[in-house]
PDB file of C-alpha atoms and ligand atoms in Angstrom:
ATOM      1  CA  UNK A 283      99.337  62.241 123.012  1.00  0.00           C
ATOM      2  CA  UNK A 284      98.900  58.517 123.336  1.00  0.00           C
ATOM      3  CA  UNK A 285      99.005  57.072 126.700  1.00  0.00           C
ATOM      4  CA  UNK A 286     102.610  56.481 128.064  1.00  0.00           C
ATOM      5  CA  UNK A 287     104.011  52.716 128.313  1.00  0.00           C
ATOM      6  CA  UNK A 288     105.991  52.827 131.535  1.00  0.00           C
ATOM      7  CA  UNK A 289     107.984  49.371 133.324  1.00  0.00           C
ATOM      8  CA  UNK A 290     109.148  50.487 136.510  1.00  0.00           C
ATOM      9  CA  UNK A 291     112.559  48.451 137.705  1.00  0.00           C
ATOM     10  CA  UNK A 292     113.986  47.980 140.944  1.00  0.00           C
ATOM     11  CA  UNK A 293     114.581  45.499 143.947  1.00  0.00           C
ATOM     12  CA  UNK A 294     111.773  44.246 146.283  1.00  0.00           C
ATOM     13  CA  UNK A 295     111.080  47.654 148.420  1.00  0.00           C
ATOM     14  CA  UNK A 296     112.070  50.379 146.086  1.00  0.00           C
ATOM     15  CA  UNK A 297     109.063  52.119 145.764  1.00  0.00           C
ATOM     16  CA  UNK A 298     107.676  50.589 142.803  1.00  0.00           C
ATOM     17  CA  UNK A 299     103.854  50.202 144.132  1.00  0.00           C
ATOM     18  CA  UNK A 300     104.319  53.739 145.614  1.00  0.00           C
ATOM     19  CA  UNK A 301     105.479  55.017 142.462  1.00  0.00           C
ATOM     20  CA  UNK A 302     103.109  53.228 140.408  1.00  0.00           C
ATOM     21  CA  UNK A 303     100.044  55.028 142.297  1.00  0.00           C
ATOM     22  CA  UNK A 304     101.007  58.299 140.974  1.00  0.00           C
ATOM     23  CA  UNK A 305     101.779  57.195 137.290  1.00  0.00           C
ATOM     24  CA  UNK A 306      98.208  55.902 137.292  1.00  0.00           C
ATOM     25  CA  UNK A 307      96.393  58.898 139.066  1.00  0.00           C
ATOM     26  CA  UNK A 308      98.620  61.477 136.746  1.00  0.00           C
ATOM     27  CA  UNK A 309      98.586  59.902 133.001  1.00  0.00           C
ATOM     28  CA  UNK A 310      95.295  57.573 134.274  1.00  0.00           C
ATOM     29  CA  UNK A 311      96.957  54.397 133.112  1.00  0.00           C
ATOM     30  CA  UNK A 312      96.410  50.740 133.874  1.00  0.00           C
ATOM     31  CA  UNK A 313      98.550  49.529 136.561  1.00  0.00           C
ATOM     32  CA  UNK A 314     100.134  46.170 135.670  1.00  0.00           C
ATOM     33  CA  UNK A 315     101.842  43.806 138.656  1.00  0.00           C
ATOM     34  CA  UNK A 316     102.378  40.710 138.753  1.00  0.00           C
ATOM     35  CA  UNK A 317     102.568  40.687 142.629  1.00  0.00           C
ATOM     36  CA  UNK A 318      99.034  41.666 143.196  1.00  0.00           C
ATOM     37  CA  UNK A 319      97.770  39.901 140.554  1.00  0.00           C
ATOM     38  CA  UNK A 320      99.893  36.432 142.118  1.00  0.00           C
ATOM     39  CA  UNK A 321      98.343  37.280 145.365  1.00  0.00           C
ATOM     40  CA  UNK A 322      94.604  37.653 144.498  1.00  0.00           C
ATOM     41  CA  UNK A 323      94.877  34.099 142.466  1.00  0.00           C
ATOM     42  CA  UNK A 324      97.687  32.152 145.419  1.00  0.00           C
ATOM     43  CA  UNK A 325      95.488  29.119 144.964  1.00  0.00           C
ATOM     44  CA  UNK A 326      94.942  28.741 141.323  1.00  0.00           C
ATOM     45  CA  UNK A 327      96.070  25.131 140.049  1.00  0.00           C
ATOM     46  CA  UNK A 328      98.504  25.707 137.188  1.00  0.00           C
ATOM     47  CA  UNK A 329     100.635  23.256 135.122  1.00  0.00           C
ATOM     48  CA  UNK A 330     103.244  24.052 137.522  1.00  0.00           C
ATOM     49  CA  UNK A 331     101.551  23.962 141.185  1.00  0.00           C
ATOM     50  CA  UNK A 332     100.081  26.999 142.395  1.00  0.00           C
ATOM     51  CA  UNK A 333     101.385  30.273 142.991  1.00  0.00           C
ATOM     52  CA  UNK A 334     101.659  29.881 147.134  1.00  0.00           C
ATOM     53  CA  UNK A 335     104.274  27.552 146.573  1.00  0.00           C
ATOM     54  CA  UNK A 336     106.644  29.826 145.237  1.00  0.00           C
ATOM     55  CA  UNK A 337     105.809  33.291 146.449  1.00  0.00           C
ATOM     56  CA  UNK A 338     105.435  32.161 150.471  1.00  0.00           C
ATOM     57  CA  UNK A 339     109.342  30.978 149.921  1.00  0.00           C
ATOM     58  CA  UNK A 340     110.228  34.035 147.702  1.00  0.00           C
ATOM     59  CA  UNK A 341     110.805  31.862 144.601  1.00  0.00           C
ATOM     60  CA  UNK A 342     110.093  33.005 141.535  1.00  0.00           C
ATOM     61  CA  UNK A 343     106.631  31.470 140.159  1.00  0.00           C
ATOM     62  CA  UNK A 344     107.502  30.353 136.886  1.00  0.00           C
ATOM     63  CA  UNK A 345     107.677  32.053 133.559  1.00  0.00           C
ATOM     64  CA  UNK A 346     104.121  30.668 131.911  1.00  0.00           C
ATOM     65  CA  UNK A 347     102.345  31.871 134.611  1.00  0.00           C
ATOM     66  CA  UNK A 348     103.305  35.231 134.747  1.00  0.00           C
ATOM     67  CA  UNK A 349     103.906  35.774 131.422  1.00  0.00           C
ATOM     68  CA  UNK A 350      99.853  34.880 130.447  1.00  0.00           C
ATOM     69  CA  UNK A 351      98.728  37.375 133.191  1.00  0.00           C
ATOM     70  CA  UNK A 352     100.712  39.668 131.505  1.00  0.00           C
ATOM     71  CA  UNK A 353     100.100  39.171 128.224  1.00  0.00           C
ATOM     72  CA  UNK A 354      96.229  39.454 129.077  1.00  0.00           C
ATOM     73  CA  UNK A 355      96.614  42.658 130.764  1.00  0.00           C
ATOM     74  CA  UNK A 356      98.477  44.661 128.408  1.00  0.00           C
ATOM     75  CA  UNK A 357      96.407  43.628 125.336  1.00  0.00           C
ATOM     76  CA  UNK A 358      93.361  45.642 127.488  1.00  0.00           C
ATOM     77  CA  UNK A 359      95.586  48.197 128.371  1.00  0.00           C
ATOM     78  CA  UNK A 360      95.907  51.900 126.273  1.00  0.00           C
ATOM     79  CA  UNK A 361      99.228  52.924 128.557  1.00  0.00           C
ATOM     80  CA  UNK A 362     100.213  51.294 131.717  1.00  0.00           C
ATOM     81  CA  UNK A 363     102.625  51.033 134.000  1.00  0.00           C
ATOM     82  CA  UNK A 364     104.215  47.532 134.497  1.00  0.00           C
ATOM     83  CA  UNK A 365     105.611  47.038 138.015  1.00  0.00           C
ATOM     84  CA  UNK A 366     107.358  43.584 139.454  1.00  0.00           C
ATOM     85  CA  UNK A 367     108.014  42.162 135.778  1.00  0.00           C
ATOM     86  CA  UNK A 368     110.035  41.260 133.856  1.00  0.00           C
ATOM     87  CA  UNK A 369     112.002  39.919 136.746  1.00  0.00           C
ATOM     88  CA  UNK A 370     114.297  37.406 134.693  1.00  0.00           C
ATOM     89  CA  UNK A 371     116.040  36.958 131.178  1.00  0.00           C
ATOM     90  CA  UNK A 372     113.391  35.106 129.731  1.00  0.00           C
ATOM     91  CA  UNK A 373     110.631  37.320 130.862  1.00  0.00           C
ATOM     92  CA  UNK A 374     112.376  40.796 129.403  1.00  0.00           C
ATOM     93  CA  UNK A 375     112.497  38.933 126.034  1.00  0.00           C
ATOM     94  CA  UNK A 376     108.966  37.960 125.658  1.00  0.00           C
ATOM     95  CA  UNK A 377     107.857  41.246 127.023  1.00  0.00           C
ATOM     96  CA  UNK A 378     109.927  43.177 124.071  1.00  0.00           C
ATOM     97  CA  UNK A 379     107.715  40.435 121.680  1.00  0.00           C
ATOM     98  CA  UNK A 380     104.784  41.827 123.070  1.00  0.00           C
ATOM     99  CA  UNK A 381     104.495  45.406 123.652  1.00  0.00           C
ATOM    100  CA  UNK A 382     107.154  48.467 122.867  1.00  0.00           C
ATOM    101  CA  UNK A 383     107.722  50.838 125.972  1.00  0.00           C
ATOM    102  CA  UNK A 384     108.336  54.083 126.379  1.00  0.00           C
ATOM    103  CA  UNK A 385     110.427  54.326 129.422  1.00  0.00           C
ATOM    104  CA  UNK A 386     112.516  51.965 131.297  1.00  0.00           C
ATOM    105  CA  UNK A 387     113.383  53.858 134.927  1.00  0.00           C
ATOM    106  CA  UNK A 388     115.123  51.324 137.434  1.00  0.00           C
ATOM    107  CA  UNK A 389     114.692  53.105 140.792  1.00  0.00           C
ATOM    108  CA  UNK A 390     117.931  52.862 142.780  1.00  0.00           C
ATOM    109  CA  UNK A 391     117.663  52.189 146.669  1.00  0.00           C
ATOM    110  CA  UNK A 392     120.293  50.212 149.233  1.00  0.00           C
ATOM    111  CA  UNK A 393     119.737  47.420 150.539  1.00  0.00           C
ATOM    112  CA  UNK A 394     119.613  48.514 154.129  1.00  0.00           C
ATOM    113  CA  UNK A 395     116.824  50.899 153.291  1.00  0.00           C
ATOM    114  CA  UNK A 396     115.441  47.840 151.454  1.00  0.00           C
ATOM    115  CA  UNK A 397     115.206  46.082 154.636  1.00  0.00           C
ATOM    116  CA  UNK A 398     113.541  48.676 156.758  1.00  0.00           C
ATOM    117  CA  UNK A 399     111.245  49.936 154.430  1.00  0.00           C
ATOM    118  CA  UNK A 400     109.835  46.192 153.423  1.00  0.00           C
ATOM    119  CA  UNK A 401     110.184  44.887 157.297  1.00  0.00           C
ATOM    120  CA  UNK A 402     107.906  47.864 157.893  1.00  0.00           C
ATOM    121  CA  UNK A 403     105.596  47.645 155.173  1.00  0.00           C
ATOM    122  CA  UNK A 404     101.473  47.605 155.694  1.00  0.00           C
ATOM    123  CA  UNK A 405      99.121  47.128 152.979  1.00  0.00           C
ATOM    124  CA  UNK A 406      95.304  47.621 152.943  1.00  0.00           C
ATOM    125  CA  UNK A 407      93.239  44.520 152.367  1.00  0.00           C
ATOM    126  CA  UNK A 408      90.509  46.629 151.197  1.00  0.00           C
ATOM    127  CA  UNK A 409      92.135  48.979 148.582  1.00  0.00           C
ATOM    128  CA  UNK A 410      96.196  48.033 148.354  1.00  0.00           C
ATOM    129  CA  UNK A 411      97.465  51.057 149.108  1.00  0.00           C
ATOM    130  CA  UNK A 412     101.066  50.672 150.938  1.00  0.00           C
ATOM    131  CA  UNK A 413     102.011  52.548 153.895  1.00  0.00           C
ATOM    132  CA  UNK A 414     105.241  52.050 156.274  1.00  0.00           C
ATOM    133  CA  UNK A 415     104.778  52.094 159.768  1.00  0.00           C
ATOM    134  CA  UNK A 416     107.215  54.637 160.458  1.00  0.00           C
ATOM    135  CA  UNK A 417     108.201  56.241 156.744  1.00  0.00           C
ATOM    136  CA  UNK A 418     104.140  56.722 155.680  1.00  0.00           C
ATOM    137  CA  UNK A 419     102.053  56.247 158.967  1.00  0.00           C
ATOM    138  CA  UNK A 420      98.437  56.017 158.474  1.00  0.00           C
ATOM    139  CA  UNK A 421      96.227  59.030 160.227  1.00  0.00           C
ATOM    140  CA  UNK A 422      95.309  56.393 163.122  1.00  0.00           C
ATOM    141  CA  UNK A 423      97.656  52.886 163.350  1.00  0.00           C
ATOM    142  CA  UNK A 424      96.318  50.136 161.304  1.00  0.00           C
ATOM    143  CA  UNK A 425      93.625  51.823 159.239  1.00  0.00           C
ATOM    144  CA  UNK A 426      93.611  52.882 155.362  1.00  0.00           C
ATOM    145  CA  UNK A 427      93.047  56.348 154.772  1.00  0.00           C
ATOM    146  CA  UNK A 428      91.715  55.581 151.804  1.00  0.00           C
ATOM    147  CA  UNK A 429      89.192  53.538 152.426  1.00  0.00           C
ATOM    148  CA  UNK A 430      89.009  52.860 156.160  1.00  0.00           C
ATOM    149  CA  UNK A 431      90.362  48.854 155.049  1.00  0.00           C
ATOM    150  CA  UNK A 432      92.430  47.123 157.638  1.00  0.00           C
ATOM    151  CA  UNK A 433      96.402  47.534 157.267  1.00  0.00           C
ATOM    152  CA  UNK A 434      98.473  44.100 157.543  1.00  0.00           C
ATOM    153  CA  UNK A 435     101.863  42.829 157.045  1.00  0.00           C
ATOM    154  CA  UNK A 436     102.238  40.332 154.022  1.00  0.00           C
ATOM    155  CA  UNK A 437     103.506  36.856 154.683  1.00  0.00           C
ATOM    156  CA  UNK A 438     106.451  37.535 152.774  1.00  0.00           C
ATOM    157  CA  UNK A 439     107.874  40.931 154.145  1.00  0.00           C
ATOM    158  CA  UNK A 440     109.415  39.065 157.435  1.00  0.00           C
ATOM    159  CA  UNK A 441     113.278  39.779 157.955  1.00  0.00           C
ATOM    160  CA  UNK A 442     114.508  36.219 156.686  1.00  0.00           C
ATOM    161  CA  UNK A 443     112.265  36.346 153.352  1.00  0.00           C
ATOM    162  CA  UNK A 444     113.024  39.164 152.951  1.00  0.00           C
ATOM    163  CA  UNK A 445     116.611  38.593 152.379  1.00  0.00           C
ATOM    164  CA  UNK A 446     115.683  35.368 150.177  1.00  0.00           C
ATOM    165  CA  UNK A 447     114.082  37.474 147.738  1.00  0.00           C
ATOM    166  CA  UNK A 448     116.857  40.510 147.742  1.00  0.00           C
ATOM    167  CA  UNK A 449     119.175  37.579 147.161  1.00  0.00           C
ATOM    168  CA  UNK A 450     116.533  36.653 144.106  1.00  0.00           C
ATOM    169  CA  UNK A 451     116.636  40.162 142.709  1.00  0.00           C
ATOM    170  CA  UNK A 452     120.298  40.498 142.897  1.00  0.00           C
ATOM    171  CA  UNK A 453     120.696  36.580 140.724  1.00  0.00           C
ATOM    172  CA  UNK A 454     117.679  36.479 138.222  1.00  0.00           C
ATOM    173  CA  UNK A 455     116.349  39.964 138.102  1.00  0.00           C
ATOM    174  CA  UNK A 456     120.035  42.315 138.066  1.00  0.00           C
ATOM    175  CA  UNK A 457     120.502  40.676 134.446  1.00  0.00           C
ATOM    176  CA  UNK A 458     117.337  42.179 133.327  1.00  0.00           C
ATOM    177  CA  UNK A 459     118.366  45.645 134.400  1.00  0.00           C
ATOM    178  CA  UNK A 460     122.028  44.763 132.373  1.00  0.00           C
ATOM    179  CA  UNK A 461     119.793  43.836 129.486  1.00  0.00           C
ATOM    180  CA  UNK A 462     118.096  47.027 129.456  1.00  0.00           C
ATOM    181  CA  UNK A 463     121.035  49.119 130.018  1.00  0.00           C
ATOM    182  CA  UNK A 464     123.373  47.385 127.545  1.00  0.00           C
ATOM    183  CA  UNK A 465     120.814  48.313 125.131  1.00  0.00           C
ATOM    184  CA  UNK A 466     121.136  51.926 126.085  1.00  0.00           C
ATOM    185  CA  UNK A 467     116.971  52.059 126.521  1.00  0.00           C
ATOM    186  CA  UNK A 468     117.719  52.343 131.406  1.00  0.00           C
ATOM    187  CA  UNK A 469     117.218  55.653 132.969  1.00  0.00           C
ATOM    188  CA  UNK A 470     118.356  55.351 136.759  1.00  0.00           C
ATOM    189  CA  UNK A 471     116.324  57.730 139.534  1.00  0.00           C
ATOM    190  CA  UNK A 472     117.175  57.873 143.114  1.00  0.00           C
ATOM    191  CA  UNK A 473     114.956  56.337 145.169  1.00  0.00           C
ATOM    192  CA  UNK A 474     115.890  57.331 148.379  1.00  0.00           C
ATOM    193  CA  UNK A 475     114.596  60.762 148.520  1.00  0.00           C
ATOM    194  CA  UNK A 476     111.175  61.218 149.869  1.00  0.00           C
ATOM    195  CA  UNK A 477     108.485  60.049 148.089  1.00  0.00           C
ATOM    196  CA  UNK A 478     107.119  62.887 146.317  1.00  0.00           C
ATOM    197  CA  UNK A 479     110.969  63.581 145.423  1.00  0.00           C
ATOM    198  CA  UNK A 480     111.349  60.220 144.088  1.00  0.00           C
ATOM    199  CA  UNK A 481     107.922  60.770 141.947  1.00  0.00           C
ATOM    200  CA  UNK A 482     109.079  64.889 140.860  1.00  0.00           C
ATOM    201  CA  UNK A 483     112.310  62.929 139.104  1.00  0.00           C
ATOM    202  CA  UNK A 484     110.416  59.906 137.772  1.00  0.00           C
ATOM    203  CA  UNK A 485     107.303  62.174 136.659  1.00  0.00           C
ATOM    204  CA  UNK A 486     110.268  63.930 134.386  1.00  0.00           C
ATOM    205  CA  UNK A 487     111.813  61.063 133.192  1.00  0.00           C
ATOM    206  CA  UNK A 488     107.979  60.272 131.552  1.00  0.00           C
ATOM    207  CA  UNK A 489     107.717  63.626 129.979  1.00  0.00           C
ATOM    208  CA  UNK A 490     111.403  63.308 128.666  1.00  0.00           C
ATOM    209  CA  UNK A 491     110.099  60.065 127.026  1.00  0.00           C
ATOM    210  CA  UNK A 492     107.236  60.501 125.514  1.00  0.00           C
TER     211      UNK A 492
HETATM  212  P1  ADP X 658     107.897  47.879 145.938  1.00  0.00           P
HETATM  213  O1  ADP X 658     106.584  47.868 145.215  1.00  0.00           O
HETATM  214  O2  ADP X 658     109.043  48.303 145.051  1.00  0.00           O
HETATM  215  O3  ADP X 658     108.188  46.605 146.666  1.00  0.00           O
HETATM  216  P2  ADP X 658     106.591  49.754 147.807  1.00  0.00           P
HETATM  217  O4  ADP X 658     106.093  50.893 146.974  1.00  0.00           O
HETATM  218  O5  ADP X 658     105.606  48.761 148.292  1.00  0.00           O
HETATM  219  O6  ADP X 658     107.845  49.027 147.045  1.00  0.00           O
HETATM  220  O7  ADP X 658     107.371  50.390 149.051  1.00  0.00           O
HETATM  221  C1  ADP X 658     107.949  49.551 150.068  1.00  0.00           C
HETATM  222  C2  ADP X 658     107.720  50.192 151.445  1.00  0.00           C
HETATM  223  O8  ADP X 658     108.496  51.394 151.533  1.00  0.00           O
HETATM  224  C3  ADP X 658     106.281  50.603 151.715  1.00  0.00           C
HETATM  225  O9  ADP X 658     106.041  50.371 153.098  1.00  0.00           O
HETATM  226  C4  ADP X 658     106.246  52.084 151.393  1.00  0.00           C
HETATM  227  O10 ADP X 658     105.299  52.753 152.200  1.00  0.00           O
HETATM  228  C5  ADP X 658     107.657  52.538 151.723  1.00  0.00           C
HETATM  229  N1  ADP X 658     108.183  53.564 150.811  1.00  0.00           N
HETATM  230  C6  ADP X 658     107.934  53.708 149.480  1.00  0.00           C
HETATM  231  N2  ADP X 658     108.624  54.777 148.974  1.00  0.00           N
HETATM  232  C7  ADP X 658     109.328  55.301 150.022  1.00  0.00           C
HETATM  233  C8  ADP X 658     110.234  56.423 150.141  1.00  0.00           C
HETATM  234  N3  ADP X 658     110.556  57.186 149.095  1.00  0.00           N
HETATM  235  N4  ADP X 658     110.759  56.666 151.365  1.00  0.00           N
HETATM  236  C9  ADP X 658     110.447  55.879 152.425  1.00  0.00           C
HETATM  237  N5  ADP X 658     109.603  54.821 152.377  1.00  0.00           N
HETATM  238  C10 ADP X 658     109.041  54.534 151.190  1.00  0.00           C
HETATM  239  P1  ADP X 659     107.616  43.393 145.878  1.00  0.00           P
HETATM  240  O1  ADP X 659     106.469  44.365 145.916  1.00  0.00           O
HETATM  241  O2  ADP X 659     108.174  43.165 147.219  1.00  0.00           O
HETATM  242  O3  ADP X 659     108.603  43.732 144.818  1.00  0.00           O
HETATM  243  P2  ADP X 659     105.899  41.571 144.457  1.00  0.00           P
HETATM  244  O4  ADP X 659     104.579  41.855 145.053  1.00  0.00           O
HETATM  245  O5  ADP X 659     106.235  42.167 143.140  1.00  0.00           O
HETATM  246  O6  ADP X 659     107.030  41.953 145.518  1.00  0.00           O
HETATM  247  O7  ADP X 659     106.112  40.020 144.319  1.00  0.00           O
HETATM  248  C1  ADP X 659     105.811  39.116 145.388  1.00  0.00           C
HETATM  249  C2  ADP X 659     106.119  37.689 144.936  1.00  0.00           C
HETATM  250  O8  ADP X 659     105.297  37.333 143.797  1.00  0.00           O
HETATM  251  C3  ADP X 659     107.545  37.454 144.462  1.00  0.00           C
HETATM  252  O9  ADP X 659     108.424  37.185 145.555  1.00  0.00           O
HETATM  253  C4  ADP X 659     107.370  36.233 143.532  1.00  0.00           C
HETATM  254  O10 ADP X 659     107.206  35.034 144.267  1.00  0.00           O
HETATM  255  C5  ADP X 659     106.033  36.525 142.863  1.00  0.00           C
HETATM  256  N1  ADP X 659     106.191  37.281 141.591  1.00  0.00           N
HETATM  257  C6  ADP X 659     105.776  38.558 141.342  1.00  0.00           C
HETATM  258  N2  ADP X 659     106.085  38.941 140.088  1.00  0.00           N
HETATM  259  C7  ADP X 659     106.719  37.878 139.511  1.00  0.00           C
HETATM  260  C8  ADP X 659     107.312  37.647 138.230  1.00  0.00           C
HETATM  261  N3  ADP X 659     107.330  38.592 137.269  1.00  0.00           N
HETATM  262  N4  ADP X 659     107.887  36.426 138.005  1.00  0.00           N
HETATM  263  C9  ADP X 659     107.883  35.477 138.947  1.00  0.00           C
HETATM  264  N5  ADP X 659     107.360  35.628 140.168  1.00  0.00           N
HETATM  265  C10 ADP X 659     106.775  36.817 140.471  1.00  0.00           C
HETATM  266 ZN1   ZN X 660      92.404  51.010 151.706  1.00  0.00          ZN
END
């Protein structure tokens, strides 16, 4: 079986980069996102400014930009899972130009749950793993388990950008989940169970697809 092709949907704080982990370590896939990809190259002078610009607001960072980092990583890529793009119109078009997927899963949370879980949110600045100070605690408080990195808040996950880029989702990035569902090609899961219930029904949904 060739390696499944998986874009994982949803607002900021769904679970996508939680999710994505165990795509990767079951089906050993690439994992594609835009975020992380943004954040290791904020200062990189582009045609249009650089990244920081956009992201520290919770702006967009425009289509070119994202769409070449993309474009680069799925041509290395056998499978992969794609997580934080297409998040507009234009973006969902030139992805369909470039690669066919498999599966299209839009994981379904509310937007209170949103809140908490991204207020809440730690990554490692060694290894990128995501943990929640109260929903996936770390063995000891502010250390990886993984790799013994440090655990910090991003710039972006305070209350009041928070709500900028929920606001983003919901205006720029809902019309891509239309798109996909008009098309009859969206498979909803519920992403409010636990994690490992989130990952039983999405780890079905890849089987069913491929
Ligand atoms: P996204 O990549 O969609 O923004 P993340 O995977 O980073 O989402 O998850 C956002 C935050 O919520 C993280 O702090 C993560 O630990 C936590 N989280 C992820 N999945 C769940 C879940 N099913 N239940 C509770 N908290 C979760
Ligand atoms: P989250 O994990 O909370 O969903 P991401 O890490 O995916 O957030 O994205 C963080 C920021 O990076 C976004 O607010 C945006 O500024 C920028 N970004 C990420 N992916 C894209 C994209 N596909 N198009 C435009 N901007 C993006
Ligand atoms: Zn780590």
């Amino acid at each position: 079986m060739s390696q499944p092709k998986v874009l994982l949907l949803g607002p900021p704080g769904a679970g996508k980069g939680t999710q994505s982990s165990n795509v990767v370590d079951e089906y050993g896939v690439d994992h594609v996102t835009t975020g992380d990809a943004l954040r290791a190259n904020k200062d990189m002078e582009t045609d249009h400014g650089t990244p920081r610009e956009y992201m520290e607001a919770g702006e967009l960072v425009p289509d070119p930009v994202v769409n070449e980092i993309v474009k680069a990583a799925l041509e290395e890529a056998d499978g992969f899972v794609l997580d934080g793009y297409p998040r507009n119109l234009s973006q969902a078009e030139y992805l369909d130009d470039i690669t066919d997927l498999d599966l299209v899963a839009l994981l379904e949370v509310d937007r209170e749950e949103l809140i908490a879980r991204l207020t809440g949110r730690r990554v490692c600045d060694g290894c990128g793993t995501n943990y929640h100070v109260e929903f996936q605690p770390p063995a000891q408080e502010g250390v990886c388990d993984d790799c013994g990195g440090e655990l910090v808040q991003r710039d972006d996950d305070t209350e009041e950008t928070v709500k900028d880029r929920l606001d983003v989702f919901d205006e720029n990035t809902q019309p891509v989940v239309d798109f996909y569902d008009e098309a009859g090609r969206l498979v909803r899961v519920d992403g409010h169970g636990t994690p490992d219930e989130v990952w039983a029904s999405l780890r079905e949904e890849i089987e069913a697809s491929t």
